[in-house]
Amino acid sequence: MHNLDFDNMTIDQLTVALKLDQEERELLESIENDEWVSVPNVEEEIKRFQSYAKNQLARQKIEVKISMEDTTRIYDLANQFGQSVSSLAEDIIHRYLKGELVEK
C-alpha cells in the first residue's frame, strides 16, 4: 500500500485518490480556498448543536404503556411477521396515520 502525500497533491489528484463526488470536490475546493472561518466560541457552539441533537432525539422517542395481553399479542405478531417488536409497532402507527388502518 502506498503512502500518499495529500499535502502536496492537487485538487484533481485528491479527487481521484479519494474518489470524491462533485459535492465533495466542491467542499474540498472551498476548504482549500480558505472560505471557511472558525467560530470564536467553538465550545459554546458545540454545546448548542449537541443540545439541538438531544432535543431532536427526545422528540423521536415515545413511551407507551400497554396491557400485558396486548404486549403478548404484539410479540406474537412480530414473531409471525419476522419483525422486531419496535419495527412492527412503528409500521402499525405509520399505517394508521396514513389512513390505511381504521378503527372497527
N, CA, C and O atoms as CSV, one atom per row, in Angstrom:
chain,resi,resn,atom,element,x,y,z
A,1,MET,N,N,0.851,-1.190,0.000
A,1,MET,CA,C,0.000,0.000,0.000
A,1,MET,C,C,0.889,1.243,0.000
A,1,MET,O,O,1.890,1.296,0.714
A,2,HIS,N,N,0.527,2.218,-0.784
A,2,HIS,CA,C,1.324,3.433,-0.922
A,2,HIS,C,C,0.920,4.458,0.119
A,2,HIS,O,O,-0.254,4.578,0.468
A,3,ASN,N,N,1.898,5.189,0.607
A,3,ASN,CA,C,1.622,6.327,1.464
A,3,ASN,C,C,1.492,7.545,0.565
A,3,ASN,O,O,2.451,7.957,-0.089
A,4,LEU,N,N,0.302,8.112,0.540
A,4,LEU,CA,C,0.058,9.270,-0.316
A,4,LEU,C,C,0.398,10.552,0.438
A,4,LEU,O,O,0.130,10.663,1.635
A,5,ASP,N,N,0.980,11.502,-0.250
A,5,ASP,CA,C,1.332,12.798,0.319
A,5,ASP,C,C,0.219,13.784,-0.028
A,5,ASP,O,O,0.332,14.560,-0.976
A,6,PHE,N,N,-0.849,13.740,0.751
A,6,PHE,CA,C,-2.019,14.562,0.475
A,6,PHE,C,C,-1.706,16.048,0.478
A,6,PHE,O,O,-2.327,16.814,-0.259
A,7,ASP,N,N,-0.751,16.465,1.297
A,7,ASP,CA,C,-0.414,17.887,1.392
A,7,ASP,C,C,0.145,18.442,0.091
A,7,ASP,O,O,0.033,19.641,-0.165
A,8,ASN,N,N,0.740,17.600,-0.724
A,8,ASN,CA,C,1.371,18.067,-1.963
A,8,ASN,C,C,0.586,17.653,-3.212
A,8,ASN,O,O,1.109,17.722,-4.324
A,9,MET,N,N,-0.659,17.228,-3.032
A,9,MET,CA,C,-1.477,16.826,-4.181
A,9,MET,C,C,-2.370,17.973,-4.620
A,9,MET,O,O,-2.781,18.805,-3.810
A,10,THR,N,N,-2.663,18.006,-5.906
A,10,THR,CA,C,-3.614,18.997,-6.422
A,10,THR,C,C,-5.027,18.532,-6.097
A,10,THR,O,O,-5.245,17.386,-5.704
A,11,ILE,N,N,-5.975,19.436,-6.268
A,11,ILE,CA,C,-7.374,19.077,-6.036
A,11,ILE,C,C,-7.794,17.957,-6.986
A,11,ILE,O,O,-8.523,17.049,-6.588
A,12,ASP,N,N,-7.341,18.016,-8.235
A,12,ASP,CA,C,-7.665,16.944,-9.189
A,12,ASP,C,C,-7.102,15.611,-8.714
A,12,ASP,O,O,-7.785,14.589,-8.790
A,13,GLN,N,N,-5.874,15.608,-8.230
A,13,GLN,CA,C,-5.254,14.374,-7.750
A,13,GLN,C,C,-5.981,13.850,-6.506
A,13,GLN,O,O,-6.212,12.648,-6.373
A,14,LEU,N,N,-6.331,14.751,-5.613
A,14,LEU,CA,C,-7.080,14.343,-4.419
A,14,LEU,C,C,-8.445,13.780,-4.783
A,14,LEU,O,O,-8.898,12.798,-4.194
A,15,THR,N,N,-9.094,14.404,-5.754
A,15,THR,CA,C,-10.408,13.947,-6.196
A,15,THR,C,C,-10.334,12.503,-6.679
A,15,THR,O,O,-11.195,11.687,-6.353
A,16,VAL,N,N,-9.320,12.201,-7.442
A,16,VAL,CA,C,-9.144,10.841,-7.959
A,16,VAL,C,C,-8.735,9.892,-6.835
A,16,VAL,O,O,-9.322,8.821,-6.686
A,17,ALA,N,N,-7.732,10.276,-6.042
A,17,ALA,CA,C,-7.204,9.401,-4.987
A,17,ALA,C,C,-8.264,9.063,-3.938
A,17,ALA,O,O,-8.324,7.938,-3.441
A,18,LEU,N,N,-9.093,10.045,-3.611
A,18,LEU,CA,C,-10.116,9.851,-2.579
A,18,LEU,C,C,-11.479,9.482,-3.151
A,18,LEU,O,O,-12.435,9.266,-2.406
A,19,LYS,N,N,-11.563,9.409,-4.487
A,19,LYS,CA,C,-12.813,9.057,-5.179
A,19,LYS,C,C,-13.951,9.979,-4.743
A,19,LYS,O,O,-15.023,9.520,-4.349
A,20,LEU,N,N,-13.701,11.278,-4.818
A,20,LEU,CA,C,-14.676,12.275,-4.398
A,20,LEU,C,C,-15.743,12.481,-5.459
A,20,LEU,O,O,-15.454,12.456,-6.655
A,21,ASP,N,N,-16.989,12.688,-5.012
A,21,ASP,CA,C,-18.038,13.063,-5.953
A,21,ASP,C,C,-18.004,14.586,-6.124
A,21,ASP,O,O,-17.173,15.256,-5.511
A,22,GLN,N,N,-18.887,15.127,-6.939
A,22,GLN,CA,C,-18.860,16.559,-7.256
A,22,GLN,C,C,-19.052,17.420,-6.004
A,22,GLN,O,O,-18.348,18.413,-5.819
A,23,GLU,N,N,-19.993,17.043,-5.157
A,23,GLU,CA,C,-20.253,17.827,-3.941
A,23,GLU,C,C,-19.029,17.806,-3.017
A,23,GLU,O,O,-18.666,18.833,-2.444
A,24,GLU,N,N,-18.401,16.646,-2.875
A,24,GLU,CA,C,-17.214,16.542,-2.037
A,24,GLU,C,C,-16.054,17.357,-2.617
A,24,GLU,O,O,-15.293,17.983,-1.879
A,25,ARG,N,N,-15.933,17.339,-3.944
A,25,ARG,CA,C,-14.877,18.122,-4.592
A,25,ARG,C,C,-15.086,19.620,-4.341
A,25,ARG,O,O,-14.135,20.343,-4.044
A,26,GLU,N,N,-16.341,20.081,-4.464
A,26,GLU,CA,C,-16.637,21.492,-4.228
A,26,GLU,C,C,-16.334,21.873,-2.780
A,26,GLU,O,O,-15.834,22.967,-2.520
A,27,LEU,N,N,-16.629,20.992,-1.852
A,27,LEU,CA,C,-16.317,21.249,-0.449
A,27,LEU,C,C,-14.811,21.334,-0.256
A,27,LEU,O,O,-14.325,22.233,0.430
A,28,LEU,N,N,-14.066,20.406,-0.852
A,28,LEU,CA,C,-12.603,20.440,-0.770
A,28,LEU,C,C,-12.052,21.748,-1.347
A,28,LEU,O,O,-11.178,22.374,-0.747
A,29,GLU,N,N,-12.562,22.154,-2.506
A,29,GLU,CA,C,-12.106,23.412,-3.111
A,29,GLU,C,C,-12.386,24.588,-2.186
A,29,GLU,O,O,-11.561,25.491,-2.047
A,30,SER,N,N,-13.548,24.570,-1.561
A,30,SER,CA,C,-13.922,25.644,-0.650
A,30,SER,C,C,-12.964,25.700,0.541
A,30,SER,O,O,-12.557,26.782,0.965
A,31,ILE,N,N,-12.613,24.554,1.067
A,31,ILE,CA,C,-11.670,24.495,2.191
A,31,ILE,C,C,-10.290,24.971,1.743
A,31,ILE,O,O,-9.649,25.776,2.420
A,32,GLU,N,N,-9.844,24.466,0.600
A,32,GLU,CA,C,-8.521,24.844,0.089
A,32,GLU,C,C,-8.433,26.332,-0.243
A,32,GLU,O,O,-7.345,26.905,-0.193
A,33,ASN,N,N,-9.536,26.960,-0.577
A,33,ASN,CA,C,-9.570,28.386,-0.897
A,33,ASN,C,C,-9.778,29.252,0.348
A,33,ASN,O,O,-10.042,30.450,0.246
A,34,ASP,N,N,-9.657,28.639,1.506
A,34,ASP,CA,C,-9.793,29.349,2.789
A,34,ASP,C,C,-11.121,30.085,2.925
A,34,ASP,O,O,-11.172,31.193,3.458
A,35,GLU,N,N,-12.185,29.469,2.445
A,35,GLU,CA,C,-13.513,30.071,2.552
A,35,GLU,C,C,-14.186,29.732,3.885
A,35,GLU,O,O,-15.300,30.185,4.147
A,36,TRP,N,N,-13.530,28.953,4.710
A,36,TRP,CA,C,-14.088,28.548,5.995
A,36,TRP,C,C,-13.417,29.346,7.102
A,36,TRP,O,O,-12.204,29.554,7.091
A,37,VAL,N,N,-14.221,29.786,8.052
A,37,VAL,CA,C,-13.714,30.559,9.171
A,37,VAL,C,C,-14.184,29.881,10.459
A,37,VAL,O,O,-15.364,29.561,10.606
A,38,SER,N,N,-13.271,29.670,11.370
A,38,SER,CA,C,-13.612,29.063,12.650
A,38,SER,C,C,-14.406,30.063,13.480
A,38,SER,O,O,-14.121,31.260,13.470
A,39,VAL,N,N,-15.393,29.564,14.190
A,39,VAL,CA,C,-16.170,30.443,15.065
A,39,VAL,C,C,-15.343,30.758,16.308
A,39,VAL,O,O,-14.564,29.918,16.760
A,40,PRO,N,N,-15.502,31.951,16.862
A,40,PRO,CA,C,-14.676,32.336,18.005
A,40,PRO,C,C,-15.005,31.557,19.279
A,40,PRO,O,O,-14.149,31.403,20.150
A,41,ASN,N,N,-16.219,31.073,19.389
A,41,ASN,CA,C,-16.663,30.388,20.610
A,41,ASN,C,C,-17.010,28.923,20.295
A,41,ASN,O,O,-18.163,28.507,20.410
A,42,VAL,N,N,-16.008,28.167,19.902
A,42,VAL,CA,C,-16.210,26.790,19.441
A,42,VAL,C,C,-16.920,25.936,20.492
A,42,VAL,O,O,-17.875,25.229,20.171
A,43,GLU,N,N,-16.469,25.996,21.723
A,43,GLU,CA,C,-17.064,25.164,22.778
A,43,GLU,C,C,-18.549,25.472,22.965
A,43,GLU,O,O,-19.359,24.562,23.140
A,44,GLU,N,N,-18.898,26.733,22.929
A,44,GLU,CA,C,-20.300,27.140,23.069
A,44,GLU,C,C,-21.134,26.634,21.887
A,44,GLU,O,O,-22.256,26.159,22.063
A,45,GLU,N,N,-20.577,26.743,20.704
A,45,GLU,CA,C,-21.276,26.267,19.502
A,45,GLU,C,C,-21.463,24.750,19.539
A,45,GLU,O,O,-22.519,24.243,19.160
A,46,ILE,N,N,-20.454,24.037,19.989
A,46,ILE,CA,C,-20.574,22.581,20.103
A,46,ILE,C,C,-21.695,22.227,21.069
A,46,ILE,O,O,-22.519,21.360,20.774
A,47,LYS,N,N,-21.734,22.887,22.217
A,47,LYS,CA,C,-22.794,22.629,23.196
A,47,LYS,C,C,-24.171,22.959,22.629
A,47,LYS,O,O,-25.143,22.245,22.879
A,48,ARG,N,N,-24.246,24.041,21.867
A,48,ARG,CA,C,-25.528,24.444,21.276
A,48,ARG,C,C,-26.037,23.376,20.310
A,48,ARG,O,O,-27.212,23.012,20.347
A,49,PHE,N,N,-25.154,22.873,19.447
A,49,PHE,CA,C,-25.575,21.863,18.483
A,49,PHE,C,C,-25.815,20.506,19.141
A,49,PHE,O,O,-26.653,19.734,18.675
A,50,GLN,N,N,-25.090,20.210,20.215
A,50,GLN,CA,C,-25.370,18.991,20.965
A,50,GLN,C,C,-26.768,19.065,21.579
A,50,GLN,O,O,-27.493,18.071,21.617
A,51,SER,N,N,-27.129,20.239,22.051
A,51,SER,CA,C,-28.467,20.439,22.609
A,51,SER,C,C,-29.535,20.218,21.541
A,51,SER,O,O,-30.555,19.579,21.800
A,52,TYR,N,N,-29.298,20.749,20.338
A,52,TYR,CA,C,-30.233,20.523,19.232
A,52,TYR,C,C,-30.395,19.029,18.959
A,52,TYR,O,O,-31.511,18.543,18.776
A,53,ALA,N,N,-29.283,18.310,18.935
A,53,ALA,CA,C,-29.314,16.877,18.639
A,53,ALA,C,C,-30.073,16.115,19.724
A,53,ALA,O,O,-30.881,15.238,19.416
A,54,LYS,N,N,-29.821,16.443,20.984
A,54,LYS,CA,C,-30.518,15.776,22.088
A,54,LYS,C,C,-32.013,16.030,22.027
A,54,LYS,O,O,-32.815,15.118,22.234
A,55,ASN,N,N,-32.389,17.277,21.741
A,55,ASN,CA,C,-33.811,17.605,21.643
A,55,ASN,C,C,-34.474,16.861,20.501
A,55,ASN,O,O,-35.613,16.412,20.628
A,56,GLN,N,N,-33.770,16.726,19.384
A,56,GLN,CA,C,-34.328,16.003,18.236
A,56,GLN,C,C,-34.511,14.529,18.579
A,56,GLN,O,O,-35.537,13.935,18.248
A,57,LEU,N,N,-33.528,13.946,19.236
A,57,LEU,CA,C,-33.637,12.549,19.627
A,57,LEU,C,C,-34.779,12.337,20.617
A,57,LEU,O,O,-35.497,11.340,20.543
A,58,ALA,N,N,-34.939,13.275,21.534
A,58,ALA,CA,C,-36.016,13.166,22.515
A,58,ALA,C,C,-37.373,13.216,21.835
A,58,ALA,O,O,-38.314,12.563,22.287
A,59,ARG,N,N,-37.488,13.979,20.760
A,59,ARG,CA,C,-38.751,14.079,20.027
A,59,ARG,C,C,-39.085,12.775,19.311
A,59,ARG,O,O,-40.252,12.509,19.022
A,60,GLN,N,N,-38.077,11.966,19.025
A,60,GLN,CA,C,-38.296,10.740,18.279
A,60,GLN,C,C,-38.671,9.567,19.183
A,60,GLN,O,O,-39.056,8.507,18.689
A,61,LYS,N,N,-38.566,9.740,20.475
A,61,LYS,CA,C,-38.838,8.660,21.415
A,61,LYS,C,C,-40.213,8.856,22.039
A,61,LYS,O,O,-40.526,9.924,22.564
A,62,ILE,N,N,-41.026,7.810,21.972
A,62,ILE,CA,C,-42.356,7.849,22.570
A,62,ILE,C,C,-42.492,6.617,23.456
A,62,ILE,O,O,-42.239,5.496,23.014
A,63,GLU,N,N,-42.885,6.825,24.685
A,63,GLU,CA,C,-43.111,5.701,25.580
A,63,GLU,C,C,-44.604,5.477,25.706
A,63,GLU,O,O,-45.378,6.421,25.871
A,64,VAL,N,N,-45.006,4.194,25.625
A,64,VAL,CA,C,-46.413,3.837,25.677
A,64,VAL,C,C,-46.583,2.697,26.668
A,64,VAL,O,O,-45.816,1.735,26.646
A,65,LYS,N,N,-47.576,2.797,27.529
A,65,LYS,CA,C,-47.879,1.705,28.447
A,65,LYS,C,C,-48.959,0.849,27.800
A,65,LYS,O,O,-50.006,1.348,27.387
A,66,ILE,N,N,-48.683,-0.455,27.719
A,66,ILE,CA,C,-49.590,-1.388,27.055
A,66,ILE,C,C,-49.898,-2.527,28.022
A,66,ILE,O,O,-49.035,-2.971,28.779
A,67,SER,N,N,-51.140,-2.985,27.979
A,67,SER,CA,C,-51.519,-4.084,28.864
A,67,SER,C,C,-50.699,-5.330,28.542
A,67,SER,O,O,-50.150,-5.454,27.448
A,68,MET,N,N,-50.619,-6.243,29.494
A,68,MET,CA,C,-49.870,-7.474,29.312
A,68,MET,C,C,-50.463,-8.300,28.169
A,68,MET,O,O,-49.728,-8.922,27.402
A,69,GLU,N,N,-51.770,-8.302,28.060
A,69,GLU,CA,C,-52.443,-9.056,26.992
A,69,GLU,C,C,-52.054,-8.496,25.615
A,69,GLU,O,O,-51.731,-9.257,24.702
A,70,ASP,N,N,-52.087,-7.171,25.471
A,70,ASP,CA,C,-51.714,-6.561,24.197
A,70,ASP,C,C,-50.227,-6.758,23.905
A,70,ASP,O,O,-49.835,-6.973,22.757
A,71,THR,N,N,-49.409,-6.683,24.944
A,71,THR,CA,C,-47.973,-6.905,24.766
A,71,THR,C,C,-47.709,-8.298,24.213
A,71,THR,O,O,-46.916,-8.466,23.286
A,72,THR,N,N,-48.368,-9.282,24.777
A,72,THR,CA,C,-48.209,-10.661,24.307
A,72,THR,C,C,-48.645,-10.783,22.853
A,72,THR,O,O,-47.979,-11.445,22.056
A,73,ARG,N,N,-49.750,-10.153,22.507
A,73,ARG,CA,C,-50.243,-10.214,21.128
A,73,ARG,C,C,-49.281,-9.533,20.161
A,73,ARG,O,O,-49.075,-10.020,19.050
A,74,ILE,N,N,-48.685,-8.405,20.575
A,74,ILE,CA,C,-47.729,-7.697,19.726
A,74,ILE,C,C,-46.487,-8.555,19.498
A,74,ILE,O,O,-45.996,-8.655,18.373
A,75,TYR,N,N,-45.981,-9.171,20.564
A,75,TYR,CA,C,-44.814,-10.047,20.408
A,75,TYR,C,C,-45.129,-11.220,19.486
A,75,TYR,O,O,-44.312,-11.588,18.641
A,76,ASP,N,N,-46.318,-11.808,19.649
A,76,ASP,CA,C,-46.719,-12.928,18.782
A,76,ASP,C,C,-46.794,-12.489,17.320
A,76,ASP,O,O,-46.318,-13.197,16.433
A,77,LEU,N,N,-47.393,-11.316,17.067
A,77,LEU,CA,C,-47.485,-10.807,15.697
A,77,LEU,C,C,-46.108,-10.509,15.110
A,77,LEU,O,O,-45.840,-10.815,13.948
A,78,ALA,N,N,-45.242,-9.911,15.920
A,78,ALA,CA,C,-43.894,-9.600,15.446
A,78,ALA,C,C,-43.173,-10.880,15.048
A,78,ALA,O,O,-42.523,-10.929,14.004
A,79,ASN,N,N,-43.283,-11.908,15.869
A,79,ASN,CA,C,-42.668,-13.196,15.529
A,79,ASN,C,C,-43.274,-13.789,14.265
A,79,ASN,O,O,-42.562,-14.328,13.417
A,80,GLN,N,N,-44.583,-13.686,14.148
A,80,GLN,CA,C,-45.286,-14.220,12.976
A,80,GLN,C,C,-44.809,-13.542,11.691
A,80,GLN,O,O,-44.646,-14.200,10.663
A,81,PHE,N,N,-44.587,-12.229,11.749
A,81,PHE,CA,C,-44.155,-11.475,10.572
A,81,PHE,C,C,-42.641,-11.412,10.431
A,81,PHE,O,O,-42.137,-10.850,9.458
A,82,GLY,N,N,-41.905,-11.979,11.390
A,82,GLY,CA,C,-40.450,-11.961,11.326
A,82,GLY,C,C,-39.873,-10.571,11.517
A,82,GLY,O,O,-38.856,-10.228,10.915
A,83,GLN,N,N,-40.517,-9.774,12.348
A,83,GLN,CA,C,-40.070,-8.401,12.604
A,83,GLN,C,C,-39.742,-8.229,14.079
A,83,GLN,O,O,-40.163,-9.023,14.920
A,84,SER,N,N,-38.992,-7.193,14.378
A,84,SER,CA,C,-38.807,-6.837,15.784
A,84,SER,C,C,-40.098,-6.168,16.265
A,84,SER,O,O,-40.892,-5.675,15.463
A,85,VAL,N,N,-40.288,-6.161,17.553
A,85,VAL,CA,C,-41.484,-5.530,18.121
A,85,VAL,C,C,-41.521,-4.048,17.779
A,85,VAL,O,O,-42.577,-3.519,17.431
A,86,SER,N,N,-40.385,-3.374,17.875
A,86,SER,CA,C,-40.370,-1.941,17.588
A,86,SER,C,C,-40.672,-1.664,16.117
A,86,SER,O,O,-41.348,-0.686,15.799
A,87,SER,N,N,-40.176,-2.520,15.212
A,87,SER,CA,C,-40.473,-2.338,13.785
A,87,SER,C,C,-41.953,-2.537,13.511
A,87,SER,O,O,-42.557,-1.780,12.751
A,88,LEU,N,N,-42.538,-3.558,14.130
A,88,LEU,CA,C,-43.970,-3.809,13.941
A,88,LEU,C,C,-44.787,-2.644,14.487
A,88,LEU,O,O,-45.724,-2.185,13.833
A,89,ALA,N,N,-44.443,-2.165,15.678
A,89,ALA,CA,C,-45.181,-1.045,16.273
A,89,ALA,C,C,-45.059,0.201,15.395
A,89,ALA,O,O,-46.041,0.911,15.177
A,90,GLU,N,N,-43.855,0.460,14.897
A,90,GLU,CA,C,-43.645,1.608,14.012
A,90,GLU,C,C,-44.493,1.468,12.751
A,90,GLU,O,O,-45.108,2.436,12.304
A,91,ASP,N,N,-44.525,0.274,12.180
A,91,ASP,CA,C,-45.307,0.027,10.968
A,91,ASP,C,C,-46.798,0.226,11.211
A,91,ASP,O,O,-47.488,0.830,10.390
A,92,ILE,N,N,-47.294,-0.276,12.332
A,92,ILE,CA,C,-48.723,-0.130,12.662
A,92,ILE,C,C,-49.088,1.347,12.816
A,92,ILE,O,O,-50.093,1.806,12.274
A,93,ILE,N,N,-48.267,2.079,13.557
A,93,ILE,CA,C,-48.547,3.504,13.771
A,93,ILE,C,C,-48.487,4.257,12.445
A,93,ILE,O,O,-49.353,5.082,12.156
A,94,HIS,N,N,-47.466,3.972,11.643
A,94,HIS,CA,C,-47.312,4.642,10.346
A,94,HIS,C,C,-48.522,4.381,9.456
A,94,HIS,O,O,-49.067,5.309,8.858
A,95,ARG,N,N,-48.942,3.124,9.368
A,95,ARG,CA,C,-50.096,2.772,8.521
A,95,ARG,C,C,-51.375,3.413,9.051
A,95,ARG,O,O,-52.221,3.844,8.267
A,96,TYR,N,N,-51.524,3.481,10.365
A,96,TYR,CA,C,-52.701,4.113,10.948
A,96,TYR,C,C,-52.734,5.606,10.605
A,96,TYR,O,O,-53.776,6.139,10.222
A,97,LEU,N,N,-51.588,6.271,10.747
A,97,LEU,CA,C,-51.523,7.704,10.462
A,97,LEU,C,C,-51.744,8.011,8.988
A,97,LEU,O,O,-52.230,9.092,8.655
A,98,LYS,N,N,-51.401,7.088,8.101
A,98,LYS,CA,C,-51.637,7.255,6.670
A,98,LYS,C,C,-53.089,6.937,6.291
A,98,LYS,O,O,-53.500,7.139,5.148
A,99,GLY,N,N,-53.859,6.436,7.269
A,99,GLY,CA,C,-55.259,6.113,6.994
A,99,GLY,C,C,-55.461,4.716,6.448
A,99,GLY,O,O,-56.562,4.373,6.017
A,100,GLU,N,N,-54.406,3.894,6.459
A,100,GLU,CA,C,-54.518,2.539,5.946
A,100,GLU,C,C,-55.157,1.591,6.968
A,100,GLU,O,O,-55.709,0.555,6.600
A,101,LEU,N,N,-55.079,1.949,8.238
A,101,LEU,CA,C,-55.712,1.161,9.289
A,101,LEU,C,C,-56.779,2.035,9.914
A,101,LEU,O,O,-56.504,3.176,10.283
A,102,VAL,N,N,-57.987,1.523,10.038
A,102,VAL,CA,C,-59.086,2.293,10.611
A,102,VAL,C,C,-59.717,1.495,11.740
A,102,VAL,O,O,-59.669,0.265,11.757
A,103,GLU,N,N,-60.300,2.207,12.667
A,103,GLU,CA,C,-60.978,1.551,13.802
A,103,GLU,C,C,-62.224,0.836,13.302
A,103,GLU,O,O,-62.880,1.285,12.362
A,104,LYS,N,N,-62.540,-0.287,13.947
A,104,LYS,CA,C,-63.747,-1.041,13.586
A,104,LYS,C,C,-64.972,-0.333,14.124
A,104,LYS,O,O,-66.093,-0.804,13.930
